[in-house]
PDB file of C-alpha atoms in Angstrom:
ATOM      1  CA  UNK Y 347       1.551  20.258   3.609  1.00  0.00           C
ATOM      2  CA  UNK Y 348       3.129  16.973   4.720  1.00  0.00           C
ATOM      3  CA  UNK Y 349       3.419  13.915   2.507  1.00  0.00           C
ATOM      4  CA  UNK Y 350       1.755  10.926   4.165  1.00  0.00           C
ATOM      5  CA  UNK Y 351       3.186   7.507   3.223  1.00  0.00           C
ATOM      6  CA  UNK Y 352       1.428   4.148   3.343  1.00  0.00           C
ATOM      7  CA  UNK Y 353       3.867   1.291   3.568  1.00  0.00           C
ATOM      8  CA  UNK Y 354       3.549  -2.374   2.644  1.00  0.00           C
ATOM      9  CA  UNK Y 355       3.844  -5.508   4.710  1.00  0.00           C
ATOM     10  CA  UNK Y 356       1.995  -5.102   7.971  1.00  0.00           C
ATOM     11  CA  UNK Y 357       2.364  -8.771   8.677  1.00  0.00           C
ATOM     12  CA  UNK Y 358       4.868  -9.726   5.997  1.00  0.00           C
ATOM     13  CA  UNK Y 359       7.570  -7.383   7.246  1.00  0.00           C
ATOM     14  CA  UNK Y 360       6.845  -7.219  11.011  1.00  0.00           C
ATOM     15  CA  UNK Y 361      10.351  -8.172  11.859  1.00  0.00           C
ATOM     16  CA  UNK Y 362      11.657  -5.339   9.644  1.00  0.00           C
ATOM     17  CA  UNK Y 363       9.347  -2.720  11.105  1.00  0.00           C
ATOM     18  CA  UNK Y 364      10.262  -3.795  14.636  1.00  0.00           C
ATOM     19  CA  UNK Y 365      13.761  -2.530  13.864  1.00  0.00           C
ATOM     20  CA  UNK Y 366      12.922   0.255  11.436  1.00  0.00           C
ATOM     21  CA  UNK Y 367      10.171   2.174  13.228  1.00  0.00           C
ATOM     22  CA  UNK Y 368      12.417   3.006  16.222  1.00  0.00           C
ATOM     23  CA  UNK Y 369      15.118   4.210  13.828  1.00  0.00           C
ATOM     24  CA  UNK Y 370      12.585   6.412  11.971  1.00  0.00           C
ATOM     25  CA  UNK Y 371      11.087   8.015  15.071  1.00  0.00           C
ATOM     26  CA  UNK Y 372      14.290   8.394  17.080  1.00  0.00           C
ATOM     27  CA  UNK Y 373      16.336   9.829  14.183  1.00  0.00           C
ATOM     28  CA  UNK Y 374      13.820  12.065  12.360  1.00  0.00           C
ATOM     29  CA  UNK Y 375      16.779  14.276  11.188  1.00  0.00           C
ATOM     30  CA  UNK Y 376      17.869  11.493   8.902  1.00  0.00           C
ATOM     31  CA  UNK Y 377      14.497  11.569   7.111  1.00  0.00           C
ATOM     32  CA  UNK Y 378      12.598  14.262   5.183  1.00  0.00           C
ATOM     33  CA  UNK Y 379      10.853  16.190   7.864  1.00  0.00           C
ATOM     34  CA  UNK Y 380       7.616  16.723   5.950  1.00  0.00           C
ATOM     35  CA  UNK Y 381       7.429  13.026   4.975  1.00  0.00           C
ATOM     36  CA  UNK Y 382       5.459  10.967   7.498  1.00  0.00           C
ATOM     37  CA  UNK Y 383       4.503   7.348   7.975  1.00  0.00           C
ATOM     38  CA  UNK Y 384       0.708   7.341   8.117  1.00  0.00           C
ATOM     39  CA  UNK Y 385      -0.048   3.634   7.862  1.00  0.00           C
ATOM     40  CA  UNK Y 386       1.209   0.076   7.177  1.00  0.00           C
ATOM     41  CA  UNK Y 387      -0.995  -2.233   5.243  1.00  0.00           C
ATOM     42  CA  UNK Y 388      -1.203  -6.040   4.688  1.00  0.00           C
ATOM     43  CA  UNK Y 389      -2.771  -9.311   5.742  1.00  0.00           C
ATOM     44  CA  UNK Y 390      -1.623 -12.623   7.162  1.00  0.00           C
ATOM     45  CA  UNK Y 391      -1.234 -15.495   4.711  1.00  0.00           C
ATOM     46  CA  UNK Y 392      -4.304 -17.545   3.828  1.00  0.00           C
ATOM     47  CA  UNK Y 393      -6.811 -14.722   4.468  1.00  0.00           C
ATOM     48  CA  UNK Y 394     -10.005 -15.564   2.681  1.00  0.00           C
ATOM     49  CA  UNK Y 395     -10.824 -11.837   2.265  1.00  0.00           C
ATOM     50  CA  UNK Y 396      -7.320 -11.085   1.000  1.00  0.00           C
ATOM     51  CA  UNK Y 397      -6.603  -9.813  -2.512  1.00  0.00           C
ATOM     52  CA  UNK Y 398      -4.219  -7.743  -4.557  1.00  0.00           C
ATOM     53  CA  UNK Y 399      -1.257  -9.988  -3.826  1.00  0.00           C
ATOM     54  CA  UNK Y 400      -1.180 -13.623  -2.662  1.00  0.00           C
ATOM     55  CA  UNK Y 401      -0.741 -13.717   1.117  1.00  0.00           C
ATOM     56  CA  UNK Y 402       2.847 -13.820   2.449  1.00  0.00           C
ATOM     57  CA  UNK Y 403       2.225 -12.395   5.930  1.00  0.00           C
ATOM     58  CA  UNK Y 404       3.123 -14.307   9.064  1.00  0.00           C
ATOM     59  CA  UNK Y 405       0.237 -15.697  11.132  1.00  0.00           C
ATOM     60  CA  UNK Y 406       0.202 -15.833  14.911  1.00  0.00           C
ATOM     61  CA  UNK Y 407       1.704 -12.426  15.388  1.00  0.00           C
ATOM     62  CA  UNK Y 408      -1.438 -10.377  15.153  1.00  0.00           C
ATOM     63  CA  UNK Y 409      -1.312  -8.986  18.713  1.00  0.00           C
ATOM     64  CA  UNK Y 410       2.362  -8.189  18.300  1.00  0.00           C
ATOM     65  CA  UNK Y 411       1.652  -6.271  15.133  1.00  0.00           C
ATOM     66  CA  UNK Y 412      -1.144  -4.297  16.741  1.00  0.00           C
ATOM     67  CA  UNK Y 413       1.134  -3.486  19.721  1.00  0.00           C
ATOM     68  CA  UNK Y 414       3.909  -2.234  17.427  1.00  0.00           C
ATOM     69  CA  UNK Y 415       1.762   0.030  15.321  1.00  0.00           C
ATOM     70  CA  UNK Y 416      -0.094   1.324  18.442  1.00  0.00           C
ATOM     71  CA  UNK Y 417       3.182   2.169  20.219  1.00  0.00           C
ATOM     72  CA  UNK Y 418       4.252   4.335  17.293  1.00  0.00           C
ATOM     73  CA  UNK Y 419       0.893   5.862  16.474  1.00  0.00           C
ATOM     74  CA  UNK Y 420       0.873   4.312  12.991  1.00  0.00           C
ATOM     75  CA  UNK Y 421      -2.456   3.247  11.444  1.00  0.00           C
ATOM     76  CA  UNK Y 422      -2.729  -0.537  10.740  1.00  0.00           C
ATOM     77  CA  UNK Y 423      -4.654  -1.292   7.582  1.00  0.00           C
ATOM     78  CA  UNK Y 424      -6.026  -4.765   6.830  1.00  0.00           C
ATOM     79  CA  UNK Y 425      -5.871  -5.533   3.131  1.00  0.00           C
ATOM     80  CA  UNK Y 426      -9.133  -7.272   2.391  1.00  0.00           C
ATOM     81  CA  UNK Y 427      -9.450  -6.481  -1.292  1.00  0.00           C
ATOM     82  CA  UNK Y 428     -10.814  -9.777  -2.589  1.00  0.00           C
ATOM     83  CA  UNK Y 429     -13.147  -8.885  -5.410  1.00  0.00           C
ATOM     84  CA  UNK Y 430     -15.035 -12.242  -5.574  1.00  0.00           C
ATOM     85  CA  UNK Y 431     -16.493 -12.563  -2.099  1.00  0.00           C
ATOM     86  CA  UNK Y 432     -19.962 -14.138  -1.562  1.00  0.00           C
ATOM     87  CA  UNK Y 433     -22.306 -14.125   1.377  1.00  0.00           C
ATOM     88  CA  UNK Y 434     -21.034 -17.361   2.801  1.00  0.00           C
ATOM     89  CA  UNK Y 435     -17.449 -15.988   2.952  1.00  0.00           C
ATOM     90  CA  UNK Y 436     -18.367 -13.259   5.414  1.00  0.00           C
ATOM     91  CA  UNK Y 437     -18.471 -15.721   8.316  1.00  0.00           C
ATOM     92  CA  UNK Y 438     -14.769 -16.562   7.993  1.00  0.00           C
ATOM     93  CA  UNK Y 439     -13.442 -16.857  11.612  1.00  0.00           C
ATOM     94  CA  UNK Y 440      -9.888 -15.727  10.866  1.00  0.00           C
ATOM     95  CA  UNK Y 441     -10.840 -12.493   9.145  1.00  0.00           C
ATOM     96  CA  UNK Y 442     -13.528 -11.662  11.683  1.00  0.00           C
ATOM     97  CA  UNK Y 443     -11.038 -12.231  14.484  1.00  0.00           C
ATOM     98  CA  UNK Y 444      -8.646  -9.834  12.796  1.00  0.00           C
ATOM     99  CA  UNK Y 445     -11.356  -7.205  12.522  1.00  0.00           C
ATOM    100  CA  UNK Y 446     -12.332  -7.699  16.192  1.00  0.00           C
ATOM    101  CA  UNK Y 447      -8.725  -7.213  17.182  1.00  0.00           C
ATOM    102  CA  UNK Y 448      -7.885  -4.245  14.985  1.00  0.00           C
ATOM    103  CA  UNK Y 449     -11.125  -2.375  14.892  1.00  0.00           C
ATOM    104  CA  UNK Y 450     -10.624   1.200  15.951  1.00  0.00           C
ATOM    105  CA  UNK Y 451     -10.965   4.644  14.466  1.00  0.00           C
ATOM    106  CA  UNK Y 452      -7.211   4.705  14.063  1.00  0.00           C
ATOM    107  CA  UNK Y 453      -7.114   1.611  11.821  1.00  0.00           C
ATOM    108  CA  UNK Y 454      -8.598   0.860   8.430  1.00  0.00           C
ATOM    109  CA  UNK Y 455      -9.506  -1.786   5.845  1.00  0.00           C
ATOM    110  CA  UNK Y 456      -8.549  -1.683   2.233  1.00  0.00           C
ATOM    111  CA  UNK Y 457     -11.392  -3.344   0.224  1.00  0.00           C
ATOM    112  CA  UNK Y 458     -12.879  -3.957  -3.128  1.00  0.00           C
ATOM    113  CA  UNK Y 459     -16.202  -5.782  -2.427  1.00  0.00           C
ATOM    114  CA  UNK Y 460     -19.326  -3.770  -1.768  1.00  0.00           C
ATOM    115  CA  UNK Y 461     -20.703  -6.790   0.011  1.00  0.00           C
ATOM    116  CA  UNK Y 462     -17.761  -6.743   2.472  1.00  0.00           C
ATOM    117  CA  UNK Y 463     -18.076  -2.963   2.864  1.00  0.00           C
ATOM    118  CA  UNK Y 464     -21.699  -3.324   4.005  1.00  0.00           C
ATOM    119  CA  UNK Y 465     -20.746  -6.120   6.397  1.00  0.00           C
ATOM    120  CA  UNK Y 466     -17.929  -4.203   7.972  1.00  0.00           C
ATOM    121  CA  UNK Y 467     -19.976  -1.109   8.324  1.00  0.00           C
ATOM    122  CA  UNK Y 468     -22.542  -3.054  10.270  1.00  0.00           C
ATOM    123  CA  UNK Y 469     -20.281  -5.160  12.444  1.00  0.00           C
ATOM    124  CA  UNK Y 470     -17.077  -3.112  12.736  1.00  0.00           C
ATOM    125  CA  UNK Y 471     -18.177   0.505  12.329  1.00  0.00           C
ATOM    126  CA  UNK Y 472     -15.057   2.055  13.886  1.00  0.00           C
ATOM    127  CA  UNK Y 473     -12.823   1.205  10.977  1.00  0.00           C
ATOM    128  CA  UNK Y 474     -12.113   3.729   8.218  1.00  0.00           C
ATOM    129  CA  UNK Y 475     -12.232   2.298   4.677  1.00  0.00           C
ATOM    130  CA  UNK Y 476      -9.946   2.598   1.610  1.00  0.00           C
ATOM    131  CA  UNK Y 477     -11.159   1.897  -1.929  1.00  0.00           C
ATOM    132  CA  UNK Y 478      -8.603  -0.512  -3.481  1.00  0.00           C
ATOM    133  CA  UNK Y 479      -6.788   0.010  -6.728  1.00  0.00           C
ATOM    134  CA  UNK Y 480      -7.783  -3.551  -7.568  1.00  0.00           C
ATOM    135  CA  UNK Y 481     -11.089  -2.098  -8.791  1.00  0.00           C
ATOM    136  CA  UNK Y 482      -9.077  -0.887 -11.848  1.00  0.00           C
ATOM    137  CA  UNK Y 483     -11.269   2.136 -12.568  1.00  0.00           C
ATOM    138  CA  UNK Y 484      -9.893   3.074 -16.003  1.00  0.00           C
ATOM    139  CA  UNK Y 485     -12.244   5.984 -16.647  1.00  0.00           C
ATOM    140  CA  UNK Y 486     -11.387   9.206 -14.763  1.00  0.00           C
ATOM    141  CA  UNK Y 487     -14.966   9.978 -14.228  1.00  0.00           C
ATOM    142  CA  UNK Y 488     -15.441   6.687 -12.427  1.00  0.00           C
ATOM    143  CA  UNK Y 489     -12.415   7.481 -10.195  1.00  0.00           C
ATOM    144  CA  UNK Y 490     -13.871  10.939  -9.465  1.00  0.00           C
ATOM    145  CA  UNK Y 491     -17.212   9.407  -8.517  1.00  0.00           C
ATOM    146  CA  UNK Y 492     -15.453   6.986  -6.163  1.00  0.00           C
ATOM    147  CA  UNK Y 493     -13.906  10.037  -4.461  1.00  0.00           C
ATOM    148  CA  UNK Y 494     -17.426  11.277  -3.810  1.00  0.00           C
ATOM    149  CA  UNK Y 495     -18.404   8.090  -1.953  1.00  0.00           C
ATOM    150  CA  UNK Y 496     -18.597   9.111   1.710  1.00  0.00           C
ATOM    151  CA  UNK Y 497     -17.840   5.561   2.818  1.00  0.00           C
ATOM    152  CA  UNK Y 498     -14.215   5.888   1.771  1.00  0.00           C
ATOM    153  CA  UNK Y 499     -11.618   7.968   3.581  1.00  0.00           C
ATOM    154  CA  UNK Y 500      -9.117   7.243   0.804  1.00  0.00           C
ATOM    155  CA  UNK Y 501      -9.277   6.045  -2.805  1.00  0.00           C
ATOM    156  CA  UNK Y 502      -6.265   4.509  -4.540  1.00  0.00           C
ATOM    157  CA  UNK Y 503      -6.611   5.274  -8.281  1.00  0.00           C
ATOM    158  CA  UNK Y 504      -5.290   3.266 -11.078  1.00  0.00           C
ATOM    159  CA  UNK Y 505      -1.551   4.168 -11.526  1.00  0.00           C
ATOM    160  CA  UNK Y 506      -2.132   5.176 -15.094  1.00  0.00           C
ATOM    161  CA  UNK Y 507      -3.911   8.339 -13.848  1.00  0.00           C
ATOM    162  CA  UNK Y 508      -0.722   9.424 -11.972  1.00  0.00           C
ATOM    163  CA  UNK Y 509       0.341  11.826 -14.749  1.00  0.00           C
ATOM    164  CA  UNK Y 510      -3.071  13.113 -15.830  1.00  0.00           C
ATOM    165  CA  UNK Y 511      -2.336  16.574 -14.296  1.00  0.00           C
ATOM    166  CA  UNK Y 512      -4.933  18.362 -16.352  1.00  0.00           C
ATOM    167  CA  UNK Y 513      -7.612  16.207 -14.838  1.00  0.00           C
ATOM    168  CA  UNK Y 514      -6.041  15.840 -11.321  1.00  0.00           C
ATOM    169  CA  UNK Y 515      -5.691  19.563 -10.744  1.00  0.00           C
ATOM    170  CA  UNK Y 516      -9.442  20.039 -11.369  1.00  0.00           C
ATOM    171  CA  UNK Y 517     -10.351  17.841  -8.405  1.00  0.00           C
ATOM    172  CA  UNK Y 518     -11.647  19.676  -5.355  1.00  0.00           C
ATOM    173  CA  UNK Y 519      -9.394  19.886  -2.289  1.00  0.00           C
ATOM    174  CA  UNK Y 520     -11.556  17.371  -0.489  1.00  0.00           C
ATOM    175  CA  UNK Y 521     -11.128  14.965  -3.388  1.00  0.00           C
ATOM    176  CA  UNK Y 522      -7.386  15.556  -3.453  1.00  0.00           C
ATOM    177  CA  UNK Y 523      -7.195  14.825   0.268  1.00  0.00           C
ATOM    178  CA  UNK Y 524      -8.802  11.399  -0.392  1.00  0.00           C
ATOM    179  CA  UNK Y 525      -6.524  10.472  -3.350  1.00  0.00           C
ATOM    180  CA  UNK Y 526      -3.767   8.068  -2.483  1.00  0.00           C
ATOM    181  CA  UNK Y 527      -1.318   7.585  -5.372  1.00  0.00           C
ATOM    182  CA  UNK Y 528       0.474   4.310  -5.950  1.00  0.00           C
ATOM    183  CA  UNK Y 529       4.026   5.677  -6.557  1.00  0.00           C
ATOM    184  CA  UNK Y 530       6.224   2.727  -7.543  1.00  0.00           C
ATOM    185  CA  UNK Y 531       4.100   0.386  -9.613  1.00  0.00           C
ATOM    186  CA  UNK Y 532       6.055  -1.811 -11.993  1.00  0.00           C
ATOM    187  CA  UNK Y 533       3.120  -3.227 -13.958  1.00  0.00           C
ATOM    188  CA  UNK Y 534       3.174  -2.820 -17.758  1.00  0.00           C
ATOM    189  CA  UNK Y 535       1.538   0.537 -18.443  1.00  0.00           C
ATOM    190  CA  UNK Y 536      -0.307  -0.932 -21.532  1.00  0.00           C
ATOM    191  CA  UNK Y 537      -1.645  -3.914 -19.703  1.00  0.00           C
ATOM    192  CA  UNK Y 538      -5.270  -4.692 -20.467  1.00  0.00           C
ATOM    193  CA  UNK Y 539      -5.555  -7.660 -18.081  1.00  0.00           C
ATOM    194  CA  UNK Y 540      -4.806  -5.939 -14.768  1.00  0.00           C
ATOM    195  CA  UNK Y 541      -8.303  -6.440 -13.435  1.00  0.00           C
ATOM    196  CA  UNK Y 542      -8.276 -10.135 -14.473  1.00  0.00           C
ATOM    197  CA  UNK Y 543      -4.919 -10.537 -12.764  1.00  0.00           C
ATOM    198  CA  UNK Y 544      -6.382  -9.289  -9.467  1.00  0.00           C
ATOM    199  CA  UNK Y 545      -9.386 -11.558  -9.875  1.00  0.00           C
ATOM    200  CA  UNK Y 546      -7.012 -14.532 -10.266  1.00  0.00           C
ATOM    201  CA  UNK Y 547      -5.413 -13.600  -6.920  1.00  0.00           C
ATOM    202  CA  UNK Y 548      -8.837 -13.396  -5.346  1.00  0.00           C
ATOM    203  CA  UNK Y 549      -9.629 -16.941  -6.559  1.00  0.00           C
ATOM    204  CA  UNK Y 550      -6.349 -18.199  -5.122  1.00  0.00           C
ATOM    205  CA  UNK Y 551      -7.269 -16.580  -1.746  1.00  0.00           C
ATOM    206  CA  UNK Y 552     -10.609 -18.394  -1.832  1.00  0.00           C
ATOM    207  CA  UNK Y 553      -8.911 -21.656  -2.494  1.00  0.00           C
ATOM    208  CA  UNK Y 554     -10.497 -22.035  -5.926  1.00  0.00           C
ATOM    209  CA  UNK Y 555      -8.720 -23.932  -8.672  1.00  0.00           C
ATOM    210  CA  UNK Y 556      -7.368 -21.631 -11.278  1.00  0.00           C
ATOM    211  CA  UNK Y 557      -4.958 -21.956 -14.243  1.00  0.00           C
ATOM    212  CA  UNK Y 558      -1.418 -20.613 -13.710  1.00  0.00           C
ATOM    213  CA  UNK Y 559      -1.563 -16.891 -14.496  1.00  0.00           C
ATOM    214  CA  UNK Y 560       0.569 -15.695 -17.330  1.00  0.00           C
ATOM    215  CA  UNK Y 561       1.484 -12.003 -17.165  1.00  0.00           C
ATOM    216  CA  UNK Y 562       1.130 -10.220 -20.487  1.00  0.00           C
ATOM    217  CA  UNK Y 563       4.086  -7.887 -19.881  1.00  0.00           C
ATOM    218  CA  UNK Y 564       6.921  -8.315 -22.369  1.00  0.00           C
ATOM    219  CA  UNK Y 565       9.446  -8.547 -19.566  1.00  0.00           C
ATOM    220  CA  UNK Y 566       7.322 -10.325 -16.994  1.00  0.00           C
ATOM    221  CA  UNK Y 567      10.074 -12.955 -16.281  1.00  0.00           C
ATOM    222  CA  UNK Y 568      12.209 -10.308 -14.688  1.00  0.00           C
ATOM    223  CA  UNK Y 569       9.703  -9.796 -11.872  1.00  0.00           C
ATOM    224  CA  UNK Y 570       9.698  -6.528  -9.909  1.00  0.00           C
ATOM    225  CA  UNK Y 571      12.826  -4.419 -10.715  1.00  0.00           C
ATOM    226  CA  UNK Y 572      12.912  -1.060  -8.959  1.00  0.00           C
ATOM    227  CA  UNK Y 573      15.220   0.481 -11.624  1.00  0.00           C
ATOM    228  CA  UNK Y 574      12.551  -0.637 -14.209  1.00  0.00           C
ATOM    229  CA  UNK Y 575       9.743   0.748 -12.146  1.00  0.00           C
ATOM    230  CA  UNK Y 576      11.474   4.147 -12.219  1.00  0.00           C
ATOM    231  CA  UNK Y 577      11.106   4.225 -15.989  1.00  0.00           C
ATOM    232  CA  UNK Y 578       7.343   3.387 -15.822  1.00  0.00           C
ATOM    233  CA  UNK Y 579       5.236   6.259 -17.212  1.00  0.00           C
ATOM    234  CA  UNK Y 580       3.222   6.216 -13.949  1.00  0.00           C
ATOM    235  CA  UNK Y 581       6.219   6.406 -11.604  1.00  0.00           C
ATOM    236  CA  UNK Y 582       6.176   9.136  -9.057  1.00  0.00           C
ATOM    237  CA  UNK Y 583       9.618  10.251  -7.844  1.00  0.00           C
ATOM    238  CA  UNK Y 584      10.594  12.049  -4.653  1.00  0.00           C
ATOM    239  CA  UNK Y 585      11.122  15.166  -6.685  1.00  0.00           C
ATOM    240  CA  UNK Y 586       7.647  14.776  -8.225  1.00  0.00           C
ATOM    241  CA  UNK Y 587       6.096  14.584  -4.741  1.00  0.00           C
ATOM    242  CA  UNK Y 588       7.899  17.656  -3.408  1.00  0.00           C
ATOM    243  CA  UNK Y 589       7.599  19.879  -6.508  1.00  0.00           C
ATOM    244  CA  UNK Y 590       4.403  18.786  -8.190  1.00  0.00           C
ATOM    245  CA  UNK Y 591       1.961  16.717  -6.191  1.00  0.00           C
ATOM    246  CA  UNK Y 592       2.250  18.353  -2.744  1.00  0.00           C
ATOM    247  CA  UNK Y 593       2.089  21.906  -4.180  1.00  0.00           C
ATOM    248  CA  UNK Y 594      -0.911  20.731  -6.166  1.00  0.00           C
ATOM    249  CA  UNK Y 595      -2.670  19.752  -2.959  1.00  0.00           C
ATOM    250  CA  UNK Y 596      -2.110  16.003  -2.819  1.00  0.00           C
ATOM    251  CA  UNK Y 597      -0.656  14.458   0.294  1.00  0.00           C
ATOM    252  CA  UNK Y 598      -1.087  10.648   0.339  1.00  0.00           C
ATOM    253  CA  UNK Y 599       1.325   8.227  -1.334  1.00  0.00           C
ATOM    254  CA  UNK Y 600       1.281   4.466  -1.279  1.00  0.00           C
ATOM    255  CA  UNK Y 601       4.358   2.247  -1.734  1.00  0.00           C
ATOM    256  CA  UNK Y 602       3.754  -1.253  -3.079  1.00  0.00           C
ATOM    257  CA  UNK Y 603       5.900  -4.238  -2.159  1.00  0.00           C
ATOM    258  CA  UNK Y 604       3.973  -6.788  -0.087  1.00  0.00           C
ATOM    259  CA  UNK Y 605       5.110  -9.743  -2.197  1.00  0.00           C
ATOM    260  CA  UNK Y 606       8.713  -8.604  -2.368  1.00  0.00           C
ATOM    261  CA  UNK Y 607      11.660  -8.889   0.023  1.00  0.00           C
ATOM    262  CA  UNK Y 608      12.503  -6.705   2.993  1.00  0.00           C
ATOM    263  CA  UNK Y 609      15.803  -5.709   1.293  1.00  0.00           C
ATOM    264  CA  UNK Y 610      13.824  -4.072  -1.492  1.00  0.00           C
ATOM    265  CA  UNK Y 611      11.457  -2.526   0.989  1.00  0.00           C
ATOM    266  CA  UNK Y 612      14.409  -0.846   2.635  1.00  0.00           C
ATOM    267  CA  UNK Y 613      15.550   0.483  -0.799  1.00  0.00           C
ATOM    268  CA  UNK Y 614      12.015   2.006  -1.305  1.00  0.00           C
ATOM    269  CA  UNK Y 615      12.286   3.612   2.180  1.00  0.00           C
ATOM    270  CA  UNK Y 616      15.839   4.864   1.517  1.00  0.00           C
ATOM    271  CA  UNK Y 617      14.764   6.357  -1.806  1.00  0.00           C
ATOM    272  CA  UNK Y 618      11.352   7.894  -0.804  1.00  0.00           C
ATOM    273  CA  UNK Y 619      11.868   8.930   2.851  1.00  0.00           C
ATOM    274  CA  UNK Y 620      15.595   9.174   3.677  1.00  0.00           C
ATOM    275  CA  UNK Y 621      17.770  12.170   3.041  1.00  0.00           C
ATOM    276  CA  UNK Y 622      20.576  10.999   0.679  1.00  0.00           C
ATOM    277  CA  UNK Y 623      23.297  12.048   3.065  1.00  0.00           C
ATOM    278  CA  UNK Y 624      21.929   9.792   5.824  1.00  0.00           C
ATOM    279  CA  UNK Y 625      21.235   6.639   3.859  1.00  0.00           C
ATOM    280  CA  UNK Y 626      24.328   4.957   5.104  1.00  0.00           C
ATOM    281  CA  UNK Y 627      23.438   5.667   8.729  1.00  0.00           C
ATOM    282  CA  UNK Y 628      19.989   4.035   8.198  1.00  0.00           C
ATOM    283  CA  UNK Y 629      21.613   0.973   6.616  1.00  0.00           C
ATOM    284  CA  UNK Y 630      24.017   0.683   9.454  1.00  0.00           C
ATOM    285  CA  UNK Y 631      21.137   0.803  11.977  1.00  0.00           C
ATOM    286  CA  UNK Y 632      19.111  -1.780  10.029  1.00  0.00           C
ATOM    287  CA  UNK Y 633      21.674  -4.368   8.995  1.00  0.00           C
ATOM    288  CA  UNK Y 634      25.120  -3.126   8.002  1.00  0.00           C
ATOM    289  CA  UNK Y 635      28.126  -3.839  10.165  1.00  0.00           C
ATOM    290  CA  UNK Y 636      31.871  -4.299   9.486  1.00  0.00           C
ATOM    291  CA  UNK Y 637      31.753  -8.069   9.530  1.00  0.00           C
ATOM    292  CA  UNK Y 638      28.954  -8.550   6.983  1.00  0.00           C
ATOM    293  CA  UNK Y 639      29.735 -10.591   3.897  1.00  0.00           C
ATOM    294  CA  UNK Y 640      27.414 -10.457   0.959  1.00  0.00           C
ATOM    295  CA  UNK Y 641      28.672 -13.715  -0.551  1.00  0.00           C
TER     296      UNK Y 641
END
């Protein structure tokens, strides 16, 4: 069974993927053969339906993004996970334009709102749909019920279920096929305000006034640190994927990183998808040359 990866920054990292995707598909021997790029997800900045992370994606490159993903057979996923949408928000011209452009059975939408789900099913029925982790379903029975919802092709569970193997292995194979693990989450494992944090992002996307969000994590000031994420109790390593999750019947893995830099995105890809002995070759193809100065 192959491991299917879902990568961040459909619009945010378009310039990166324009260089990286040719490297990945032309030099497959540098990468784990059973690790595949299934989709790239994201949204342009200032998308009313956006959520999860504040928008960083470039605008005006929508057709270029679609052409790039189509050329390489990669699914494009629009991240429309705003949890606070109301009826009047559904008429937003920008988001409807994006749906008209990307709507196909190959492409999907990551969402939270049932209101938006019903709207998209009616007006853009060729999309597949992904249930967002922003729902923060903290009871395993609620997550299992979400997996039974036929509207969703995939469901991204709260990362705190990642190590609940006694429960995960009891899922049916169909449920396992729909489960998409968030592998590199850095959020504080004990956080009780994760859902409120996502709602704050939704308000920002809607242009509503909101107080400055204060993360409850003890080391929030550090921001995202990959070495710290690797110590998170919910972290899923390459070894975990190969020796535990895939043998157990799971095949979908999501890398977060939309609000981060492309340098860190490359580190994620080097770690998760690149054979260690070829990491230098990938760096050389992406950016490294003998005249590069770091400082």
